PDB file of C-alpha atoms in Angstrom:
ATOM      1  CA  ILE A  29     -56.734  66.585  73.503  1.00 97.00           C
ATOM      2  CA  GLN A  30     -54.694  65.619  70.457  1.00 98.00           C
ATOM      3  CA  LEU A  31     -51.958  67.895  69.179  1.00 98.00           C
ATOM      4  CA  THR A  32     -50.819  67.632  65.576  1.00 98.00           C
ATOM      5  CA  GLN A  33     -47.579  69.256  64.547  1.00 98.00           C
ATOM      6  CA  SER A  34     -46.496  70.044  61.027  1.00 98.00           C
ATOM      7  CA  PRO A  35     -44.214  69.421  59.428  1.00 97.00           C
ATOM      8  CA  SER A  36     -42.726  66.317  61.058  1.00 97.00           C
ATOM      9  CA  SER A  37     -39.315  67.319  59.776  1.00 97.00           C
ATOM     10  CA  LEU A  38     -37.953  70.457  58.214  1.00 96.00           C
ATOM     11  CA  SER A  39     -34.732  71.157  56.370  1.00 97.00           C
ATOM     12  CA  ALA A  40     -33.466  74.691  56.707  1.00 97.00           C
ATOM     13  CA  SER A  41     -30.310  76.761  56.628  1.00 97.00           C
ATOM     14  CA  VAL A  42     -28.734  79.238  58.982  1.00 98.00           C
ATOM     15  CA  GLY A  43     -30.403  82.590  58.489  1.00 98.00           C
ATOM     16  CA  ASP A  44     -33.721  81.150  57.335  1.00 97.00           C
ATOM     17  CA  ARG A  45     -37.096  81.962  58.839  1.00 98.00           C
ATOM     18  CA  VAL A  46     -38.839  78.765  59.928  1.00 98.00           C
ATOM     19  CA  THR A  47     -42.355  78.189  61.168  1.00 98.00           C
ATOM     20  CA  ILE A  48     -43.728  75.114  62.929  1.00 98.00           C
ATOM     21  CA  THR A  49     -47.450  74.630  63.401  1.00 98.00           C
ATOM     22  CA  CYS A  50     -49.360  72.892  66.171  1.00 98.00           C
ATOM     23  CA  ARG A  51     -53.081  72.239  65.877  1.00 98.00           C
ATOM     24  CA  ALA A  52     -55.207  71.091  68.811  1.00 98.00           C
ATOM     25  CA  SER A  53     -58.239  68.833  68.441  1.00 98.00           C
ATOM     26  CA  GLN A  54     -60.202  71.281  70.613  1.00 98.00           C
ATOM     27  CA  SER A  55     -59.588  74.711  72.053  1.00 98.00           C
ATOM     28  CA  VAL A  56     -56.790  74.948  74.631  1.00 97.00           C
ATOM     29  CA  SER A  57     -57.115  78.735  74.995  1.00 96.00           C
ATOM     30  CA  ASP A  58     -53.526  79.960  75.472  1.00 96.00           C
ATOM     31  CA  SER A  59     -52.382  76.887  77.426  1.00 97.00           C
ATOM     32  CA  LEU A  60     -49.903  75.837  74.793  1.00 98.00           C
ATOM     33  CA  ASN A  61     -46.174  75.485  75.367  1.00 98.00           C
ATOM     34  CA  TRP A  62     -43.196  74.749  73.142  1.00 98.00           C
ATOM     35  CA  TYR A  63     -40.084  72.732  74.024  1.00 98.00           C
ATOM     36  CA  GLN A  64     -36.752  72.287  72.338  1.00 98.00           C
ATOM     37  CA  GLN A  65     -34.888  68.997  72.640  1.00 98.00           C
ATOM     38  CA  LYS A  66     -31.371  68.250  71.466  1.00 98.00           C
ATOM     39  CA  PRO A  67     -29.973  64.703  71.166  1.00 96.00           C
ATOM     40  CA  GLY A  68     -29.154  63.168  74.516  1.00 96.00           C
ATOM     41  CA  GLN A  69     -30.766  66.006  76.460  1.00 97.00           C
ATOM     42  CA  ALA A  70     -34.043  66.563  78.223  1.00 98.00           C
ATOM     43  CA  PRO A  71     -36.542  68.922  76.621  1.00 98.00           C
ATOM     44  CA  LYS A  72     -36.290  72.594  77.528  1.00 98.00           C
ATOM     45  CA  VAL A  73     -39.163  75.056  77.493  1.00 98.00           C
ATOM     46  CA  VAL A  74     -38.744  77.893  74.993  1.00 98.00           C
ATOM     47  CA  ILE A  75     -42.275  79.349  74.823  1.00 98.00           C
ATOM     48  CA  TYR A  76     -45.064  79.126  77.396  1.00 97.00           C
ATOM     49  CA  ALA A  77     -48.607  80.444  77.425  1.00 96.00           C
ATOM     50  CA  ALA A  78     -48.540  80.398  73.612  1.00 97.00           C
ATOM     51  CA  SER A  79     -46.379  83.491  73.184  1.00 97.00           C
ATOM     52  CA  THR A  80     -44.237  84.167  76.263  1.00 96.00           C
ATOM     53  CA  VAL A  81     -40.542  83.622  75.679  1.00 97.00           C
ATOM     54  CA  GLN A  82     -38.909  81.744  78.528  1.00 96.00           C
ATOM     55  CA  ARG A  83     -36.151  83.661  80.319  1.00 95.00           C
ATOM     56  CA  GLY A  84     -32.798  83.061  78.668  1.00 96.00           C
ATOM     57  CA  VAL A  85     -34.278  82.057  75.318  1.00 97.00           C
ATOM     58  CA  PRO A  86     -33.232  84.344  72.454  1.00 97.00           C
ATOM     59  CA  SER A  87     -35.846  86.687  71.076  1.00 95.00           C
ATOM     60  CA  ARG A  88     -35.495  85.236  67.574  1.00 98.00           C
ATOM     61  CA  ILE A  89     -37.747  82.433  68.863  1.00 98.00           C
ATOM     62  CA  SER A  90     -41.372  83.458  69.120  1.00 98.00           C
ATOM     63  CA  GLY A  91     -44.796  81.904  69.479  1.00 98.00           C
ATOM     64  CA  SER A  92     -48.307  82.905  68.546  1.00 98.00           C
ATOM     65  CA  GLY A  93     -51.834  81.601  68.404  1.00 98.00           C
ATOM     66  CA  SER A  94     -54.767  80.780  70.603  1.00 97.00           C
ATOM     67  CA  GLY A  95     -57.637  78.362  70.642  1.00 98.00           C
ATOM     68  CA  THR A  96     -56.653  75.526  68.315  1.00 98.00           C
ATOM     69  CA  ASP A  97     -53.940  76.920  66.039  1.00 98.00           C
ATOM     70  CA  PHE A  98     -50.435  77.836  67.146  1.00 98.00           C
ATOM     71  CA  THR A  99     -47.112  78.587  65.535  1.00 98.00           C
ATOM     72  CA  LEU A 100     -43.497  78.620  66.628  1.00 98.00           C
ATOM     73  CA  THR A 101     -41.242  80.859  64.568  1.00 98.00           C
ATOM     74  CA  ILE A 102     -37.469  81.085  64.550  1.00 98.00           C
ATOM     75  CA  ASN A 103     -36.020  84.028  62.667  1.00 98.00           C
ATOM     76  CA  PRO A 104     -33.198  84.063  61.797  1.00 97.00           C
ATOM     77  CA  LEU A 105     -32.228  80.450  62.324  1.00 98.00           C
ATOM     78  CA  GLN A 106     -28.925  79.961  64.132  1.00 98.00           C
ATOM     79  CA  PRO A 107     -26.760  76.810  64.324  1.00 97.00           C
ATOM     80  CA  GLU A 108     -27.792  76.122  67.930  1.00 97.00           C
ATOM     81  CA  ASP A 109     -31.478  76.051  66.938  1.00 98.00           C
ATOM     82  CA  PHE A 110     -31.212  72.748  65.075  1.00 97.00           C
ATOM     83  CA  ALA A 111     -33.178  70.410  67.347  1.00 98.00           C
ATOM     84  CA  THR A 112     -36.561  68.762  67.735  1.00 98.00           C
ATOM     85  CA  TYR A 113     -39.468  70.938  68.854  1.00 98.00           C
ATOM     86  CA  PHE A 114     -42.576  69.755  70.675  1.00 98.00           C
ATOM     87  CA  CYS A 115     -45.810  71.519  71.518  1.00 98.00           C
ATOM     88  CA  GLN A 116     -47.697  70.624  74.701  1.00 98.00           C
ATOM     89  CA  GLN A 117     -51.089  71.586  76.088  1.00 98.00           C
ATOM     90  CA  SER A 118     -51.742  72.167  79.769  1.00 97.00           C
ATOM     91  CA  TYR A 119     -55.403  73.088  79.320  1.00 96.00           C
ATOM     92  CA  SER A 120     -56.760  69.779  80.526  1.00 95.00           C
ATOM     93  CA  ILE A 121     -55.618  66.549  82.108  1.00 95.00           C
ATOM     94  CA  PRO A 122     -54.031  64.460  80.756  1.00 97.00           C
ATOM     95  CA  SER A 123     -51.510  66.911  79.428  1.00 97.00           C
ATOM     96  CA  THR A 124     -50.507  65.921  75.907  1.00 98.00           C
ATOM     97  CA  PHE A 125     -47.674  66.579  73.480  1.00 98.00           C
ATOM     98  CA  GLY A 126     -47.371  66.899  69.756  1.00 98.00           C
ATOM     99  CA  GLN A 127     -45.333  64.275  67.945  1.00 98.00           C
ATOM    100  CA  GLY A 128     -42.421  66.638  67.364  1.00 98.00           C
ATOM    101  CA  THR A 129     -40.810  68.508  64.486  1.00 98.00           C
ATOM    102  CA  ARG A 130     -37.212  67.729  63.667  1.00 98.00           C
ATOM    103  CA  LEU A 131     -35.392  70.786  62.393  1.00 97.00           C
ATOM    104  CA  GLU A 132     -32.322  69.812  60.399  1.00 96.00           C
TER     105      GLU A 132
ATOM    106  CA  GLN B  28     -31.709  77.520  90.475  1.00 89.00           C
ATOM    107  CA  VAL B  29     -33.412  74.224  91.030  1.00 94.00           C
ATOM    108  CA  GLN B  30     -31.722  71.047  89.834  1.00 97.00           C
ATOM    109  CA  LEU B  31     -33.276  67.604  89.655  1.00 98.00           C
ATOM    110  CA  GLN B  32     -31.226  64.440  90.082  1.00 98.00           C
ATOM    111  CA  GLN B  33     -32.983  61.185  89.432  1.00 98.00           C
ATOM    112  CA  TRP B  34     -32.117  57.514  89.769  1.00 97.00           C
ATOM    113  CA  GLY B  35     -33.602  54.041  89.819  1.00 96.00           C
ATOM    114  CA  ALA B  36     -33.332  50.550  88.392  1.00 93.00           C
ATOM    115  CA  GLY B  37     -32.748  50.604  84.651  1.00 92.00           C
ATOM    116  CA  LEU B  38     -33.534  46.980  83.806  1.00 97.00           C
ATOM    117  CA  LEU B  39     -36.734  45.251  84.867  1.00 98.00           C
ATOM    118  CA  LYS B  40     -38.529  42.013  84.079  1.00 98.00           C
ATOM    119  CA  PRO B  41     -42.194  41.950  83.042  1.00 98.00           C
ATOM    120  CA  SER B  42     -44.596  42.190  86.001  1.00 97.00           C
ATOM    121  CA  GLU B  43     -42.005  43.902  88.233  1.00 98.00           C
ATOM    122  CA  THR B  44     -42.415  47.368  89.714  1.00 98.00           C
ATOM    123  CA  LEU B  45     -40.609  50.377  88.332  1.00 98.00           C
ATOM    124  CA  SER B  46     -39.351  52.661  91.106  1.00 98.00           C
ATOM    125  CA  LEU B  47     -37.634  55.971  90.437  1.00 98.00           C
ATOM    126  CA  THR B  48     -36.547  58.717  92.802  1.00 98.00           C
ATOM    127  CA  CYS B  49     -35.853  62.362  92.038  1.00 98.00           C
ATOM    128  CA  ALA B  50     -33.903  64.560  94.437  1.00 98.00           C
ATOM    129  CA  VAL B  51     -34.660  68.284  94.321  1.00 97.00           C
ATOM    130  CA  HIS B  52     -31.649  70.540  94.856  1.00 97.00           C
ATOM    131  CA  GLY B  53     -31.714  74.296  95.258  1.00 96.00           C
ATOM    132  CA  GLU B  54     -35.192  74.785  96.638  1.00 95.00           C
ATOM    133  CA  SER B  55     -37.807  73.151  98.795  1.00 95.00           C
ATOM    134  CA  LEU B  56     -40.048  70.592  97.155  1.00 94.00           C
ATOM    135  CA  SER B  57     -42.903  71.772  99.343  1.00 93.00           C
ATOM    136  CA  GLY B  58     -45.328  74.209  97.832  1.00 91.00           C
ATOM    137  CA  GLN B  59     -44.453  73.223  94.286  1.00 94.00           C
ATOM    138  CA  GLN B  60     -46.025  71.004  91.662  1.00 96.00           C
ATOM    139  CA  TRP B  61     -44.150  68.041  90.191  1.00 97.00           C
ATOM    140  CA  SER B  62     -44.666  65.684  87.309  1.00 98.00           C
ATOM    141  CA  TRP B  63     -43.244  62.567  85.738  1.00 98.00           C
ATOM    142  CA  ILE B  64     -43.024  62.304  81.964  1.00 98.00           C
ATOM    143  CA  ARG B  65     -41.707  59.492  79.804  1.00 98.00           C
ATOM    144  CA  GLN B  66     -40.449  59.393  76.246  1.00 98.00           C
ATOM    145  CA  THR B  67     -40.013  56.726  73.613  1.00 97.00           C
ATOM    146  CA  PRO B  68     -39.021  57.081  69.960  1.00 93.00           C
ATOM    147  CA  ALA B  69     -42.253  55.407  68.910  1.00 93.00           C
ATOM    148  CA  LYS B  70     -44.804  57.172  71.131  1.00 94.00           C
ATOM    149  CA  GLY B  71     -43.012  60.418  71.856  1.00 96.00           C
ATOM    150  CA  LEU B  72     -43.579  62.290  75.103  1.00 98.00           C
ATOM    151  CA  GLU B  73     -46.221  60.980  77.483  1.00 98.00           C
ATOM    152  CA  TRP B  74     -47.354  62.693  80.667  1.00 98.00           C
ATOM    153  CA  ILE B  75     -47.513  60.131  83.481  1.00 98.00           C
ATOM    154  CA  GLY B  76     -48.961  62.235  86.260  1.00 97.00           C
ATOM    155  CA  GLU B  77     -48.430  64.979  88.792  1.00 96.00           C
ATOM    156  CA  ILE B  78     -48.582  65.863  92.457  1.00 96.00           C
ATOM    157  CA  ASN B  79     -49.647  69.349  93.487  1.00 93.00           C
ATOM    158  CA  PRO B  80     -48.657  71.446  96.529  1.00 92.00           C
ATOM    159  CA  SER B  81     -51.547  70.087  98.579  1.00 93.00           C
ATOM    160  CA  GLY B  82     -50.434  66.519  97.880  1.00 93.00           C
ATOM    161  CA  SER B  83     -53.233  65.699  95.461  1.00 95.00           C
ATOM    162  CA  THR B  84     -52.247  63.460  92.592  1.00 96.00           C
ATOM    163  CA  TYR B  85     -53.500  63.167  89.023  1.00 96.00           C
ATOM    164  CA  TYR B  86     -52.554  60.370  86.677  1.00 97.00           C
ATOM    165  CA  ASN B  87     -52.820  59.585  83.004  1.00 97.00           C
ATOM    166  CA  PRO B  88     -55.796  57.254  82.514  1.00 96.00           C
ATOM    167  CA  SER B  89     -53.708  55.319  79.990  1.00 95.00           C
ATOM    168  CA  LEU B  90     -51.703  53.864  82.875  1.00 93.00           C
ATOM    169  CA  SER B  91     -54.784  52.170  84.265  1.00 77.00           C
ATOM    170  CA  GLY B  92     -54.187  52.721  87.947  1.00 89.00           C
ATOM    171  CA  ARG B  93     -50.670  51.230  87.942  1.00 97.00           C
ATOM    172  CA  VAL B  94     -48.915  54.444  88.899  1.00 98.00           C
ATOM    173  CA  THR B  95     -48.216  56.201  92.186  1.00 98.00           C
ATOM    174  CA  ILE B  96     -46.441  59.522  92.608  1.00 98.00           C
ATOM    175  CA  SER B  97     -45.390  60.646  96.066  1.00 97.00           C
ATOM    176  CA  VAL B  98     -43.104  63.103  97.814  1.00 96.00           C
ATOM    177  CA  ASP B  99     -40.881  62.847 100.862  1.00 96.00           C
ATOM    178  CA  THR B 100     -40.526  66.381 102.159  1.00 94.00           C
ATOM    179  CA  SER B 101     -37.981  65.358 104.786  1.00 96.00           C
ATOM    180  CA  LYS B 102     -35.617  64.202 102.040  1.00 97.00           C
ATOM    181  CA  ASN B 103     -36.805  66.727  99.436  1.00 97.00           C
ATOM    182  CA  GLN B 104     -37.451  63.870  97.041  1.00 98.00           C
ATOM    183  CA  LEU B 105     -40.109  62.868  94.549  1.00 97.00           C
ATOM    184  CA  SER B 106     -40.897  59.248  93.691  1.00 98.00           C
ATOM    185  CA  LEU B 107     -42.565  57.297  90.916  1.00 98.00           C
ATOM    186  CA  ASN B 108     -43.824  53.739  91.189  1.00 98.00           C
ATOM    187  CA  LEU B 109     -45.298  51.884  88.225  1.00 98.00           C
ATOM    188  CA  ASN B 110     -46.331  48.321  88.855  1.00 97.00           C
ATOM    189  CA  SER B 111     -46.892  45.349  86.553  1.00 97.00           C
ATOM    190  CA  VAL B 112     -44.554  46.711  83.908  1.00 98.00           C
ATOM    191  CA  THR B 113     -44.409  45.342  80.377  1.00 97.00           C
ATOM    192  CA  ALA B 114     -42.134  45.998  77.439  1.00 97.00           C
ATOM    193  CA  ALA B 115     -44.418  48.898  76.538  1.00 97.00           C
ATOM    194  CA  ASP B 116     -43.187  50.700  79.662  1.00 97.00           C
ATOM    195  CA  SER B 117     -39.611  50.801  78.355  1.00 98.00           C
ATOM    196  CA  ALA B 118     -38.784  54.474  78.026  1.00 98.00           C
ATOM    197  CA  MET B 119     -36.731  57.405  79.217  1.00 98.00           C
ATOM    198  CA  TYR B 120     -38.368  58.719  82.378  1.00 98.00           C
ATOM    199  CA  TYR B 121     -38.086  62.344  83.493  1.00 98.00           C
ATOM    200  CA  CYS B 122     -39.007  64.074  86.720  1.00 98.00           C
ATOM    201  CA  VAL B 123     -40.143  67.612  86.085  1.00 98.00           C
ATOM    202  CA  LYS B 124     -40.875  70.745  88.066  1.00 97.00           C
ATOM    203  CA  VAL B 125     -44.115  72.333  86.952  1.00 96.00           C
ATOM    204  CA  SER B 126     -44.456  76.095  86.812  1.00 93.00           C
ATOM    205  CA  SER B 127     -47.914  76.700  88.179  1.00 86.00           C
ATOM    206  CA  THR B 128     -49.143  80.212  88.927  1.00 83.00           C
ATOM    207  CA  THR B 129     -52.494  81.945  89.043  1.00 81.00           C
ATOM    208  CA  TRP B 130     -51.580  84.264  86.180  1.00 81.00           C
ATOM    209  CA  SER B 131     -50.155  81.828  83.635  1.00 85.00           C
ATOM    210  CA  PRO B 132     -50.965  78.381  82.314  1.00 88.00           C
ATOM    211  CA  GLU B 133     -48.804  75.569  83.611  1.00 93.00           C
ATOM    212  CA  TYR B 134     -45.697  74.444  81.834  1.00 97.00           C
ATOM    213  CA  PHE B 135     -42.826  72.051  82.489  1.00 97.00           C
ATOM    214  CA  HIS B 136     -40.152  74.337  83.826  1.00 96.00           C
ATOM    215  CA  THR B 137     -37.195  72.170  84.850  1.00 97.00           C
ATOM    216  CA  TRP B 138     -36.411  68.614  83.815  1.00 98.00           C
ATOM    217  CA  GLY B 139     -34.246  65.951  85.400  1.00 98.00           C
ATOM    218  CA  GLN B 140     -31.521  64.296  83.381  1.00 97.00           C
ATOM    219  CA  GLY B 141     -33.684  61.285  82.612  1.00 98.00           C
ATOM    220  CA  THR B 142     -33.496  57.624  83.560  1.00 98.00           C
ATOM    221  CA  LEU B 143     -33.580  54.980  80.854  1.00 98.00           C
ATOM    222  CA  VAL B 144     -35.721  52.004  81.833  1.00 98.00           C
ATOM    223  CA  SER B 145     -35.864  48.788  79.848  1.00 98.00           C
ATOM    224  CA  VAL B 146     -38.312  45.971  80.478  1.00 98.00           C
ATOM    225  CA  SER B 147     -37.263  42.600  79.154  1.00 97.00           C
ATOM    226  CA  SER B 148     -37.506  38.978  80.160  1.00 95.00           C
TER     227      SER B 148
END
């Protein structure tokens, strides 16, 4: 299953509302997760099962969607949110990732 | 809280075998699901494979049977072996704990710090 994220990069400012999209080549139901990665660090899950916020992640980060179309929203954007975000599907093996969206 | 500490050779020659180990701290490896994932700037994140609580393994077909994932419950460690490496296998490799429950889809819950592997003659 191919995952296509858009945009590939996004310029934004603190306080903005930003939305990242992930489209799957076939339905993945709600088996879609989002990860945040900062330079020099491993990825960290922020959203799982399409819309569940991982414990410890601020509520300004949210996810929605099902089937083939998903979104990650950050509102309002804070300085610590500038990072690269990846979507990932766990619906079928092999698990696959989107190419990433760099938020700068 | 579980922590993953990984290590292994960082520089390999073509045709050699990549071997990485991941020690699990803070909980028992048994009864959990574990994965290996690698990352390159060019190809992004690639799932290598996983081992489930019953010991069954699943691998990415793209690795063409070169990969083996195993666990040593006595040492609470997870291992990755990838044979016949080429330059295309140069990447940052991560061991990962998988959150796998009956009520929620799987996701990659906890990641190791990563091991950078370079393959060069």
